[in-house]
Amino acid sequence: MREYLKFYIDGKWVEPTELKTLDVENPATEQVVGQIALGNATDVDKAVKAARKAFATWSQTSREERLEVLGRILAEYQKRFGDLATAVTEEMGAPSSLAQRAQVPIGMGHLATAAEILKTFKFEDDRGPTMIVKEPIGVCAFITPWNWPLNQIVCKVAPAIATGCTMVLKPSEVAPFSGYIFAEIMHAAGVPAGVFNLVNGDGPTVGAAMASHPDVDMVSFTGSTRAGIEVAKAAAPTVKRVAQELGGKSPNIVLDDDAFAKGVGRGVAAMMPNSGQSCNAPSRMLVPSKRMDEAITVAREAASQVTVGDPNGNSQLGPVVNKTQFDKIQKLIQKGIDEGATLVIGGVGRPEGLDKGYYVKPTVFANVTNDMTIAREEIFGPVLSILGYETLDQAIDIGNDTEYGLAAYVQAGDLEKARKVASRLRAGQVSINGGGGDLTAPFGGYKMSGNGREWGDYAFHEFLETKAVLGYAPKQAAE
């Protein structure tokens, strides 16, 4: 049983101002495996004050000093690799293979990428008599989700450290173990007191207090669009910067060519990892209507190969994160059946042989229309909807017919045609034929999928203010 009942504030582990605890459940066993303390506005205020105090000196550190700190964080992170992987599996059900292959390594990737970018990042732009300067924005509040916990923590913390900001982190209360270990890593790495602070808690209490705090200069939030709207409302009176990475309902357009079957199979394979709990999952597959039957055959076969079970075993999919998510997914699967979509494989209920744990059957629907609930709402589970199109123009129109715009996908044998389709899709990131894995590529969305960009050098700009210093150099007299 894990007990994480303290917060990390000003370089020390401190007691909450009022002890209120929350049980943390292992979604594979439905058993309580830990307990955290829930903070309040007073705890947030203490953390923000520590961050504000630290900003005075941390913001003035040199590039070399910050590179050294990033290097120490990465070294300590690597030492705790196994602990982090175990925590992620326990708190949110990621298979141990996924935790070790992706969930934990991506945090290392963000740290290394930030360090590499920092080496040559241009903080000053000499324009003759005027100097344009990029300066750290100040105290940042980070509110992160449970589905890729370390990815979302580190892709915020690393560029914030690199640019000279200080911060307060609220990891998800649903999956808080890895965030707590990350705070231990920051302490072991000797990050100066107050630069990094952690307060556990829920969104309506701690998240709202962070977003509304007058001494917080910037909020970076990852989560649902509904919660993101509340964060923006809370931040509005203090006119602070708000960066958001929110929901998605990403289209995956499979073109009518010789690569069709491969594209359909690739789309199923991309939808299922992490039990479909990825905001950029390709959840709407668009195929030529005349090839719908072929798509059904390929998708059924691909989905039937996906194994579900104990995340500590050899299964490809573990459970979804909790009962709330499980129940939501079950209702949406039933909604798809009720609204007339063709159930290709999967459906309601747990997979056969699993009577405990929040396991969901890998599910594929075909003959879905874009007005159906399963084509409009973000399901956040291993559920794929296949829609038909008559022309490529119609496919693009359907793909863009969503309130979201986080990601999009194109599968094609003709690369040039795929590029043209990609240019017309309204999304922050478009993947062609399975392309991905670039940690320097900006990540973020159009429309209700958010604003701002994370990852790589684009992330640095989110944490910087722009100052123009006029008269920096005297104008040269005319010859």
PDB file of C-alpha atoms in Angstrom, residues 137 216-220 235 238-243 460-466:
ATOM      1  CA  ILE A 137       7.008  34.036 -18.318  1.00  0.00           C
ATOM      2  CA  VAL A 216       0.456  32.336 -11.405  1.00  0.00           C
ATOM      3  CA  ASP A 217       1.517  33.760 -14.771  1.00  0.00           C
ATOM      4  CA  MET A 218       0.639  30.824 -16.987  1.00  0.00           C
ATOM      5  CA  VAL A 219      -1.510  27.684 -16.822  1.00  0.00           C
ATOM      6  CA  SER A 220      -0.790  24.626 -18.928  1.00  0.00           C
ATOM      7  CA  ALA A 235      -7.823  32.016 -15.304  1.00  0.00           C
ATOM      8  CA  THR A 238      -6.176  37.513 -13.927  1.00  0.00           C
ATOM      9  CA  VAL A 239      -5.506  37.604 -17.702  1.00  0.00           C
ATOM     10  CA  LYS A 240      -2.825  34.940 -17.498  1.00  0.00           C
ATOM     11  CA  ARG A 241      -1.671  32.848 -20.431  1.00  0.00           C
ATOM     12  CA  VAL A 242      -3.548  29.558 -20.811  1.00  0.00           C
ATOM     13  CA  ALA A 243      -2.215  26.697 -22.939  1.00  0.00           C
ATOM     14  CA  PHE A 460       9.755  26.793 -25.353  1.00  0.00           C
ATOM     15  CA  HIS A 461       7.761  29.689 -26.791  1.00  0.00           C
ATOM     16  CA  GLU A 462       4.776  28.842 -24.573  1.00  0.00           C
ATOM     17  CA  PHE A 463       6.905  29.663 -21.531  1.00  0.00           C
ATOM     18  CA  LEU A 464       8.452  32.868 -22.814  1.00  0.00           C
ATOM     19  CA  GLU A 465       7.402  36.505 -22.914  1.00  0.00           C
ATOM     20  CA  THR A 466       8.637  38.789 -25.697  1.00  0.00           C
TER      21      THR A 466
END
